[in-house]
mmCIF file with all atom_site columns, C-alpha atoms and ligand atoms in Angstrom:
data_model
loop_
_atom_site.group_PDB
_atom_site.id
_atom_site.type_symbol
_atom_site.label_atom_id
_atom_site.label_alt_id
_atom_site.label_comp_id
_atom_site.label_asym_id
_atom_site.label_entity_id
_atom_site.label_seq_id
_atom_site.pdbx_PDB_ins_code
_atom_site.Cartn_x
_atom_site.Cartn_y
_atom_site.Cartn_z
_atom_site.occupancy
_atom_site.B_iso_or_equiv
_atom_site.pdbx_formal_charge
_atom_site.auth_seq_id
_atom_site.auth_comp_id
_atom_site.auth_asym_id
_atom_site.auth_atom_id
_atom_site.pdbx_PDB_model_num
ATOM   1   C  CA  . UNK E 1 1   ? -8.995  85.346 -91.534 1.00 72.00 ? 110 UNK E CA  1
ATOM   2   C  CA  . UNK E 1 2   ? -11.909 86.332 -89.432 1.00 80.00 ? 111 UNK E CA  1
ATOM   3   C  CA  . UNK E 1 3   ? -13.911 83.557 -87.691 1.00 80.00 ? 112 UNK E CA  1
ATOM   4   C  CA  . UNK E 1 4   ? -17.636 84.898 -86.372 1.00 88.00 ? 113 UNK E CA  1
ATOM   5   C  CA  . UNK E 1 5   ? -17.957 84.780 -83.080 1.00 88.00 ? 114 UNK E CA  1
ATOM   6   C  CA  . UNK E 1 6   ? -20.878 81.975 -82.992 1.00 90.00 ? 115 UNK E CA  1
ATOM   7   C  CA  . UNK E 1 7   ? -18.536 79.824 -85.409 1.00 91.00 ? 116 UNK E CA  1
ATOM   8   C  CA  . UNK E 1 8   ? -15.787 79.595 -82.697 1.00 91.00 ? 117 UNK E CA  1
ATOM   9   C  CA  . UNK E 1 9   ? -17.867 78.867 -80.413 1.00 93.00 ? 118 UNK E CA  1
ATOM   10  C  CA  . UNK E 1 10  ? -20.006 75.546 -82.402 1.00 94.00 ? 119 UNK E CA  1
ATOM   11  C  CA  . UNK E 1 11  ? -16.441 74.894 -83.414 1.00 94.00 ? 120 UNK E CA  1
ATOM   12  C  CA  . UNK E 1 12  ? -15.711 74.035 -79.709 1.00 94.00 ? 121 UNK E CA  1
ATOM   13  C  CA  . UNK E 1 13  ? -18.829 72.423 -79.225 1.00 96.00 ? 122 UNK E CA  1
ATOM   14  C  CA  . UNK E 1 14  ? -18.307 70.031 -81.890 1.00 96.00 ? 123 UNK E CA  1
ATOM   15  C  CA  . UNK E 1 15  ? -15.130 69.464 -81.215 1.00 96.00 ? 124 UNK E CA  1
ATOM   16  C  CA  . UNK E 1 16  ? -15.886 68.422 -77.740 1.00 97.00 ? 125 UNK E CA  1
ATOM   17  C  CA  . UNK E 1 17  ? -18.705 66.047 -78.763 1.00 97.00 ? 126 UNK E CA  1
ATOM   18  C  CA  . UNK E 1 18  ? -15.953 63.912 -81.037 1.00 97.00 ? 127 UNK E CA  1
ATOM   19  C  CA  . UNK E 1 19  ? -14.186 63.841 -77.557 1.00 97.00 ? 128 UNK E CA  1
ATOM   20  C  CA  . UNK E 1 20  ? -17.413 62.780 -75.603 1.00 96.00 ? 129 UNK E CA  1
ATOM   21  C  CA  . UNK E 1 21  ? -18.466 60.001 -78.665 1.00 96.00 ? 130 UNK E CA  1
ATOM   22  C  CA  . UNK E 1 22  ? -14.891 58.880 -78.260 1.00 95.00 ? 131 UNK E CA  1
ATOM   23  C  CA  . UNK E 1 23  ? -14.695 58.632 -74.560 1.00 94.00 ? 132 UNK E CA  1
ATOM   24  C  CA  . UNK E 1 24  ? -18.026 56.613 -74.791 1.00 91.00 ? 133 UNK E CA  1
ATOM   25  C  CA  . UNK E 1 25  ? -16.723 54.030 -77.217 1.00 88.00 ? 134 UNK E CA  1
ATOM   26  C  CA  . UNK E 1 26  ? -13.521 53.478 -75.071 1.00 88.00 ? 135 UNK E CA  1
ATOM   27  C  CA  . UNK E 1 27  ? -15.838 53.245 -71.919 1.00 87.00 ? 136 UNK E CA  1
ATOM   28  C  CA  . UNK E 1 28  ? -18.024 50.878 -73.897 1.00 80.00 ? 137 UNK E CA  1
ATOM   29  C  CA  . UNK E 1 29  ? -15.153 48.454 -75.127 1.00 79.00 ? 138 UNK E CA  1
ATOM   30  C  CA  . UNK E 1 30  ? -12.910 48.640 -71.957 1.00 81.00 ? 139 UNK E CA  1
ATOM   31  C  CA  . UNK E 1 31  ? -15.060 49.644 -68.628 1.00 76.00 ? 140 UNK E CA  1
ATOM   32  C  CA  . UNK E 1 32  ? -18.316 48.150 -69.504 1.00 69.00 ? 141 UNK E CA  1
ATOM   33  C  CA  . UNK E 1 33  ? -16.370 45.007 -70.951 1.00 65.00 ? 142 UNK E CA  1
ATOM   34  C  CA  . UNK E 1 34  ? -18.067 44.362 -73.951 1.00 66.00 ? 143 UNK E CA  1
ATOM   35  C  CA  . UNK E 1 35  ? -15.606 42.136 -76.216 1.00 66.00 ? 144 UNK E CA  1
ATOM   36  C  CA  . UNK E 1 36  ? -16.673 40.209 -79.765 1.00 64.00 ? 145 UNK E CA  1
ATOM   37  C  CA  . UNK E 1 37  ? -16.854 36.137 -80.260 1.00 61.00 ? 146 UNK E CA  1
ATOM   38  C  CA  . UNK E 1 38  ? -13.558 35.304 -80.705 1.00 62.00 ? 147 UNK E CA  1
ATOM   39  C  CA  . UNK E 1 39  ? -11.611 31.615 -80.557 1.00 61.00 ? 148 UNK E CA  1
ATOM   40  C  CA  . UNK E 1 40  ? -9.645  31.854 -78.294 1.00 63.00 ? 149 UNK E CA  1
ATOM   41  C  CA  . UNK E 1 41  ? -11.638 29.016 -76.193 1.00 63.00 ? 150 UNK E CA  1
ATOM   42  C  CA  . UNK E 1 42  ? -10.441 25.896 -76.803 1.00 71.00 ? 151 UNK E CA  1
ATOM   43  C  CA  . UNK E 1 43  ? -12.169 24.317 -79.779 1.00 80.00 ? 152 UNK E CA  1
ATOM   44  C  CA  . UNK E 1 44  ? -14.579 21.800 -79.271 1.00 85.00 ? 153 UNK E CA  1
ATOM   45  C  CA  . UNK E 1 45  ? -16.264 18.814 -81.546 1.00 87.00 ? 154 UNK E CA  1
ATOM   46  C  CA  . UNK E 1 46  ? -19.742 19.545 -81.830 1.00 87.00 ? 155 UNK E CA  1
ATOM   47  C  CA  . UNK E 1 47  ? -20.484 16.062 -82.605 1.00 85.00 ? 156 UNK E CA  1
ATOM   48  C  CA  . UNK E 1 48  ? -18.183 14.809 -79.772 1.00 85.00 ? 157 UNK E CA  1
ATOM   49  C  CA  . UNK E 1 49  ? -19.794 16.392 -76.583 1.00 86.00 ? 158 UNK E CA  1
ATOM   50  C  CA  . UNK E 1 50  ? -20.446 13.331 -75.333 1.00 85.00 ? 159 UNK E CA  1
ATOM   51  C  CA  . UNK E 1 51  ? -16.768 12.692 -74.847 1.00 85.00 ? 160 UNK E CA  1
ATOM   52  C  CA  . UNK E 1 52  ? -15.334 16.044 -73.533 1.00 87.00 ? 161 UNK E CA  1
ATOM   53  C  CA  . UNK E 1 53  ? -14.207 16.304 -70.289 1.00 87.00 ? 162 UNK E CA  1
ATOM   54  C  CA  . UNK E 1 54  ? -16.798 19.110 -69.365 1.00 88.00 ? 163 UNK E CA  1
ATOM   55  C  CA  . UNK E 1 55  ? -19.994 18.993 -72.026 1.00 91.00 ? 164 UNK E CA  1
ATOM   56  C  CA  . UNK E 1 56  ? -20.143 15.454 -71.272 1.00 89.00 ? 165 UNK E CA  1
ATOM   57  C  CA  . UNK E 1 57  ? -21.581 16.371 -67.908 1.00 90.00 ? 166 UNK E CA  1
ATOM   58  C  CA  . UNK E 1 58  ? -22.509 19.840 -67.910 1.00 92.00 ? 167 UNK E CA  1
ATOM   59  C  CA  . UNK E 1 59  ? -23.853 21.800 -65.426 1.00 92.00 ? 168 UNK E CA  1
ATOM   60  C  CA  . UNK E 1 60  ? -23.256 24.224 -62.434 1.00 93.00 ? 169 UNK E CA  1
ATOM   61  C  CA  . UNK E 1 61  ? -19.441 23.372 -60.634 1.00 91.00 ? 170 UNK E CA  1
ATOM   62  C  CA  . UNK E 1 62  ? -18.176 25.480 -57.637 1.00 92.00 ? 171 UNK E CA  1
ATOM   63  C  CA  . UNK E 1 63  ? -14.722 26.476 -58.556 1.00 93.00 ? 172 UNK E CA  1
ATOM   64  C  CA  . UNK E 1 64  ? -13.854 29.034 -55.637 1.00 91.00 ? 173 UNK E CA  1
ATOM   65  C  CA  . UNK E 1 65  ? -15.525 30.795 -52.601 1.00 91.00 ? 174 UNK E CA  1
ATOM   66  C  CA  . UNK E 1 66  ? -18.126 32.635 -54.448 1.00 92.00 ? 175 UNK E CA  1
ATOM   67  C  CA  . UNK E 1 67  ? -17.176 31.312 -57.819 1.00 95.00 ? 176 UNK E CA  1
ATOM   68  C  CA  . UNK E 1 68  ? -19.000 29.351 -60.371 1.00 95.00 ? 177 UNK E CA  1
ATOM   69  C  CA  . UNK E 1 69  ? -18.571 27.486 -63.558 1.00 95.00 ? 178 UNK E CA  1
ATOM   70  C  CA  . UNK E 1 70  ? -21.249 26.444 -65.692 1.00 95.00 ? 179 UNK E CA  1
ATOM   71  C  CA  . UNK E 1 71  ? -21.165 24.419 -68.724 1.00 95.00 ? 180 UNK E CA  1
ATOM   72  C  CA  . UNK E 1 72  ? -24.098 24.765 -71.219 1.00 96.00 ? 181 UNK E CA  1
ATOM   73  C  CA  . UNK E 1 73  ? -24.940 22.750 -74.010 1.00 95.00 ? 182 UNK E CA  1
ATOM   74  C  CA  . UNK E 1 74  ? -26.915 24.631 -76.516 1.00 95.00 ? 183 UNK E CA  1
ATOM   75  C  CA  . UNK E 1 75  ? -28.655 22.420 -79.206 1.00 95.00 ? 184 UNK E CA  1
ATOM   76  C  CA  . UNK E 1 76  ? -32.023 22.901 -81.075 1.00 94.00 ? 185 UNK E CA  1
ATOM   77  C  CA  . UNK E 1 77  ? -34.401 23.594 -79.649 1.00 94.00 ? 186 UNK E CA  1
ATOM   78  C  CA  . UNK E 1 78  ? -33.400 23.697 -75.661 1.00 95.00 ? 187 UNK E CA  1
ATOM   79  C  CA  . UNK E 1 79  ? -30.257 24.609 -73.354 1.00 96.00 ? 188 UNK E CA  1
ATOM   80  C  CA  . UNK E 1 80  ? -28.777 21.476 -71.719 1.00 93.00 ? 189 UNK E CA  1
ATOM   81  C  CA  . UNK E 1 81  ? -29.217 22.434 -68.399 1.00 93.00 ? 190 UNK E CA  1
ATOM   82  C  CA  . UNK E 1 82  ? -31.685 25.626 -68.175 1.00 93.00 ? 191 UNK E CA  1
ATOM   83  C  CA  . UNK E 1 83  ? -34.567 24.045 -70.376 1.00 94.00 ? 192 UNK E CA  1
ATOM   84  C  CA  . UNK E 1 84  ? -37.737 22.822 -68.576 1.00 93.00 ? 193 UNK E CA  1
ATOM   85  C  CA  . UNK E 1 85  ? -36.603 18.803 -69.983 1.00 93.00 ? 194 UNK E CA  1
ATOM   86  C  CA  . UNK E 1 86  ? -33.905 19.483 -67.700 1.00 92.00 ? 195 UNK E CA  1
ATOM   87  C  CA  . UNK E 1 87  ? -32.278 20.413 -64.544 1.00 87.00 ? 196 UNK E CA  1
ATOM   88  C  CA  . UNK E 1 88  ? -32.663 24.603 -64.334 1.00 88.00 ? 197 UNK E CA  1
ATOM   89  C  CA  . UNK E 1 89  ? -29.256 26.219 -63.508 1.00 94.00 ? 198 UNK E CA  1
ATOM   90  C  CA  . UNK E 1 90  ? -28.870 26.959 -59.924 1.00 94.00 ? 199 UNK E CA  1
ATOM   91  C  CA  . UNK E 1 91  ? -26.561 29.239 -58.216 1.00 94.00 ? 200 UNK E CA  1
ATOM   92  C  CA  . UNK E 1 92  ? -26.434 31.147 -55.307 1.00 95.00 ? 201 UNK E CA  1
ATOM   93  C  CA  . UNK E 1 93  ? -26.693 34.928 -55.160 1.00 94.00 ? 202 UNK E CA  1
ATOM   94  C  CA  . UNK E 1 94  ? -23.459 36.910 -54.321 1.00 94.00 ? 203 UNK E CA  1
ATOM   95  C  CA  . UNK E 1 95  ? -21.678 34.497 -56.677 1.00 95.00 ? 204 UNK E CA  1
ATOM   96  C  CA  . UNK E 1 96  ? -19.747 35.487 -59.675 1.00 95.00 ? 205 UNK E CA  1
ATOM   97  C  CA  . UNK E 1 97  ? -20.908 32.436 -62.743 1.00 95.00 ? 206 UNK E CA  1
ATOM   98  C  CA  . UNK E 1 98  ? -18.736 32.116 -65.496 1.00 94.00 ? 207 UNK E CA  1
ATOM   99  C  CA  . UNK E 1 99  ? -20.819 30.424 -68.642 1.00 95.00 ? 208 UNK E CA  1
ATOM   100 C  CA  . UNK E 1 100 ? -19.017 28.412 -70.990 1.00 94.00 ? 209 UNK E CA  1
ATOM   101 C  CA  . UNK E 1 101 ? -21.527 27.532 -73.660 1.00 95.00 ? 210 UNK E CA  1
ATOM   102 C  CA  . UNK E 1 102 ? -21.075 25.943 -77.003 1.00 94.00 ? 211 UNK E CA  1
ATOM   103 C  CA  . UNK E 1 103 ? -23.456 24.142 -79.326 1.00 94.00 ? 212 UNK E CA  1
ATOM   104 C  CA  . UNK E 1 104 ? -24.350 20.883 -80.840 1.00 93.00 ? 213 UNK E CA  1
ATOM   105 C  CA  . UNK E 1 105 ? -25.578 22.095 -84.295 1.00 93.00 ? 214 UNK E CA  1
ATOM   106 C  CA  . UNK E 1 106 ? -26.251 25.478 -85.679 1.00 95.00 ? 215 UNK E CA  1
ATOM   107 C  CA  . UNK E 1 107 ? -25.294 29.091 -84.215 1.00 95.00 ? 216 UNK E CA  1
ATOM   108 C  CA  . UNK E 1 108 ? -27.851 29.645 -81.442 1.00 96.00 ? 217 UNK E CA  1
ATOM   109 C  CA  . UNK E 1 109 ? -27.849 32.510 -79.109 1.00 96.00 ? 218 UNK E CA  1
ATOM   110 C  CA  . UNK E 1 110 ? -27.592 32.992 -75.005 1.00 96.00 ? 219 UNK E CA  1
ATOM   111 C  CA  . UNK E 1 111 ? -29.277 36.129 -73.934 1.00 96.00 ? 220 UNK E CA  1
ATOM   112 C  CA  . UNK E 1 112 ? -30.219 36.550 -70.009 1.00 94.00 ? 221 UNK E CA  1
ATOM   113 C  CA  . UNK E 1 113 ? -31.998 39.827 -69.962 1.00 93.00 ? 222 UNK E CA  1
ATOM   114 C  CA  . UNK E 1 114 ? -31.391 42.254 -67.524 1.00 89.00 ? 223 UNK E CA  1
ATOM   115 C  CA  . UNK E 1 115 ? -27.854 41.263 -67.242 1.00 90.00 ? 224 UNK E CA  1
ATOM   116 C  CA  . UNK E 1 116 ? -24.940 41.454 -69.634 1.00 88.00 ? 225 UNK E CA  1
ATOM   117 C  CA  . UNK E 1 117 ? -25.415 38.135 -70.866 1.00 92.00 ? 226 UNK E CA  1
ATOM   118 C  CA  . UNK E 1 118 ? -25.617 37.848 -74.400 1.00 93.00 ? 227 UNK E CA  1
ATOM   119 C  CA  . UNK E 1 119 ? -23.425 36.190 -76.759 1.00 93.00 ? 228 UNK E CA  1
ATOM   120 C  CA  . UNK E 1 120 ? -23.256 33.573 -79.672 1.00 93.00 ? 229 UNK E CA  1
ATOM   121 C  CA  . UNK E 1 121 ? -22.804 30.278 -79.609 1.00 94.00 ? 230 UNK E CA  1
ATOM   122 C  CA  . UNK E 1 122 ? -20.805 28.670 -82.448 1.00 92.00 ? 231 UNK E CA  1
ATOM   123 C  CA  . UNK E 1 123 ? -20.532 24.760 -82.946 1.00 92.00 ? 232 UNK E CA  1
ATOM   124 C  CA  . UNK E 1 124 ? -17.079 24.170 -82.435 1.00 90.00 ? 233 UNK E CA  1
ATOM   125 C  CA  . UNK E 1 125 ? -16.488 27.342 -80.513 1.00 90.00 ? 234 UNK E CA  1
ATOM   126 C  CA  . UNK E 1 126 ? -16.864 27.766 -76.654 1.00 91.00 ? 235 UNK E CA  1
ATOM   127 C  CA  . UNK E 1 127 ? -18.251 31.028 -75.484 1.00 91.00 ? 236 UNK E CA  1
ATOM   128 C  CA  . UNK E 1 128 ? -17.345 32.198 -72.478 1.00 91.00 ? 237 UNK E CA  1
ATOM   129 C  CA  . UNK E 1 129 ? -19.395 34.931 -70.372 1.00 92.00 ? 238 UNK E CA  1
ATOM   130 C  CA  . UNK E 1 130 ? -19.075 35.958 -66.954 1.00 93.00 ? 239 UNK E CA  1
ATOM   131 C  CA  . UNK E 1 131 ? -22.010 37.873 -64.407 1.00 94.00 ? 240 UNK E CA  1
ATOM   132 C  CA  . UNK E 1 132 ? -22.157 38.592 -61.123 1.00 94.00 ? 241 UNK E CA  1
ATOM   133 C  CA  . UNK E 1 133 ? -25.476 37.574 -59.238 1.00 94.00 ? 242 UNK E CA  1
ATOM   134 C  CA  . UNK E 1 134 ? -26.099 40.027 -56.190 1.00 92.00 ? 243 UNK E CA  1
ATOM   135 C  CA  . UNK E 1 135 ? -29.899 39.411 -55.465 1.00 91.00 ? 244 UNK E CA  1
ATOM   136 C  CA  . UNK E 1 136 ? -31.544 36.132 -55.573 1.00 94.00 ? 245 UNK E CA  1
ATOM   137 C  CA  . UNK E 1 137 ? -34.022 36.094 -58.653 1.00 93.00 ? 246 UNK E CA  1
ATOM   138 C  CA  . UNK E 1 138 ? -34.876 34.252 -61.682 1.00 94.00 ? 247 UNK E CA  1
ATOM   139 C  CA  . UNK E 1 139 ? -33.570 35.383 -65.022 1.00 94.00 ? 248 UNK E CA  1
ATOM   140 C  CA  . UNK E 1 140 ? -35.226 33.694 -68.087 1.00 94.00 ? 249 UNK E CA  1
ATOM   141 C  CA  . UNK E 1 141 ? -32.965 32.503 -70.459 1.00 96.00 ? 250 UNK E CA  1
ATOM   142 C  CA  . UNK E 1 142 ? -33.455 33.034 -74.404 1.00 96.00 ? 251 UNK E CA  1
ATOM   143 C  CA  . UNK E 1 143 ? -31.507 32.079 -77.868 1.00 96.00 ? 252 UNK E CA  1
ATOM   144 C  CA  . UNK E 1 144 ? -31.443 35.425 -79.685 1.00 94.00 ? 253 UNK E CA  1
ATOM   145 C  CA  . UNK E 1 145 ? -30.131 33.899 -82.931 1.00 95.00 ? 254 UNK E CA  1
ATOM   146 C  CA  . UNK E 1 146 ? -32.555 32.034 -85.396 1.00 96.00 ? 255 UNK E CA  1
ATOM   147 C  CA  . UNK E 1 147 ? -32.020 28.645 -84.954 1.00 95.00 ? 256 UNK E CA  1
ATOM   148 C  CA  . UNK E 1 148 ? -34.989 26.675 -87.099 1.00 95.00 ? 257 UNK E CA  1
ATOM   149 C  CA  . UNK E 1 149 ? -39.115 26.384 -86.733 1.00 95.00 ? 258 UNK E CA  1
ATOM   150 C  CA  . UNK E 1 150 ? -39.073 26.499 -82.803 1.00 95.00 ? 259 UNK E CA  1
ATOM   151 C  CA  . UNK E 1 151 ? -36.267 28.797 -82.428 1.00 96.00 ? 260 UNK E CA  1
ATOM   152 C  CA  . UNK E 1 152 ? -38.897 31.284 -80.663 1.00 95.00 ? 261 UNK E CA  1
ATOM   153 C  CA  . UNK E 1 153 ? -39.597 28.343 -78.045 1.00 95.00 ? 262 UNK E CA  1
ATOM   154 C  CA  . UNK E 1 154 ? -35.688 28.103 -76.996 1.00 96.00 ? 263 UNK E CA  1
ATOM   155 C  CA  . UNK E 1 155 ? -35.912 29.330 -73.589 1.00 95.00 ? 264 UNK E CA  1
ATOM   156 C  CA  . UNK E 1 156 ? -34.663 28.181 -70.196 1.00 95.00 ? 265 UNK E CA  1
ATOM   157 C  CA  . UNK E 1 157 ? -34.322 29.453 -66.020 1.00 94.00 ? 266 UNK E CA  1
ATOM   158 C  CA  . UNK E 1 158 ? -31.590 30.634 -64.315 1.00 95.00 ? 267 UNK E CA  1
ATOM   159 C  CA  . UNK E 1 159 ? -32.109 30.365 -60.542 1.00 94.00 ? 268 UNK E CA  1
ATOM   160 C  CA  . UNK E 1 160 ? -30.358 32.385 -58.276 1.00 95.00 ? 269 UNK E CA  1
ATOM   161 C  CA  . UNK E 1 161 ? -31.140 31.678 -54.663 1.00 94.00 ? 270 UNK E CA  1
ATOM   162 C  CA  . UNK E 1 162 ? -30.491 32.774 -51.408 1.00 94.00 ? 271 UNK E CA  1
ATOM   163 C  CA  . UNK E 1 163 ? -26.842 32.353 -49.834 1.00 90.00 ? 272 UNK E CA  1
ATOM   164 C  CA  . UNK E 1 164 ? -28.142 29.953 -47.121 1.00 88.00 ? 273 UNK E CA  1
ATOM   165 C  CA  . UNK E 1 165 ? -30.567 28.008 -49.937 1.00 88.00 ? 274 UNK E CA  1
ATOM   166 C  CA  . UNK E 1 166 ? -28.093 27.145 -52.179 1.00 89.00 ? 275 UNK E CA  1
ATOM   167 C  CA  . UNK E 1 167 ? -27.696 23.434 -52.285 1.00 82.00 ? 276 UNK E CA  1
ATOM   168 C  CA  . UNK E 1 168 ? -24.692 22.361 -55.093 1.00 79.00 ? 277 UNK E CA  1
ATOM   169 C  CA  . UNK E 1 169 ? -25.414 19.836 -57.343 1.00 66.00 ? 278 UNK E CA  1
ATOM   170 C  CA  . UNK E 1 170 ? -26.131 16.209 -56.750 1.00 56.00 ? 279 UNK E CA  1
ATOM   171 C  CA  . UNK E 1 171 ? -26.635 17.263 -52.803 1.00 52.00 ? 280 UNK E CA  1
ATOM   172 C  CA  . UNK E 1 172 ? -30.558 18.203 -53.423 1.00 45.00 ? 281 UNK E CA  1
HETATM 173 CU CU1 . CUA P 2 .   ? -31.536 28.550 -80.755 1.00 52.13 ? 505 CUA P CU1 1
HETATM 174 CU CU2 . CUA P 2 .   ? -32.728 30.266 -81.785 1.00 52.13 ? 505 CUA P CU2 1
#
């Protein structure tokens, strides 16, 4: 059988390209850690939160040199802290914040543009999503998933202030 010159060669091509498109999906689920909603968080009772250890009082907790915890309570139509009715979410910069989010009623989303941020939040389930902060800044905070009639005004602040700024919780 004779192949045409040009054939080999697009053969080649093409066959490199399924390499490339596969190398990018590896990179994509591995190195850039992108991962689906899954449960294995503990489970939570949505109409409980009162009681649990952690969504009872949530907020920002320092749980090692440069590491964060915060607990979110989503819930329509704010983020419980992060909405203007309440405190904003503070942290230092150079910190790496894990977010452990759930929700009090119906799938609502937590999106912090410009970082990798963005996940669902099931009631019942506890989402869990970490970032690292290097600059001080202010990231808005936004529920990507429909939610009701003022799902477009679910919004909220993350603060991320200078090293020598930061004051934890309950100090300021
Ligand atoms: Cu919450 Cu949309």
């Amino acid at each position: 059988m004779n192949i045409h010159a040009y054939e080999k060669a697009w053969l080649g091509v093409s066959l490199v390209l399924i390499v490339l498109f596969i190398a990018t999906i590896v990179y994509g689920t591995v190195g850039a850690g992108v991962a689906m909603v899954d449960d294995s968080g503990d489970p939570v009772n949505p109409d409980n939160l009162n009681e649990h250890r952690e969504f009872s009082d949530p907020g920002v907790e320092q749980v090692g040199e440069d590491e964060y915890r915060v607990h979110v309570i989503a819930a329509a139509f704010y983020f419980n802290p992060g909405s203007p009715q309440f405190e904003p979410i503070q942290v230092p910069a150079n910190s790496t914040v894990t977010f452990h989010v759930t929700s009090r009623d119906v799938i609502h989303g937590f999106s912090l543009p410009g970082t990798n941020v963005n996940t669902m939040v099931i009631p019942g389930e506890v989402a869990e999503i970490t970032v690292e902060f290097d600059e001080p800044g202010e990231y808005g905070l936004i529920c990507n998933e429909y939610c009701g009639i003022n799902h477009h005004n679910m919004e909220g602040m993350i603060q991320v202030v200078p090293e020598d700024e930061y004051q934890p919780e309950g100090e300021q």
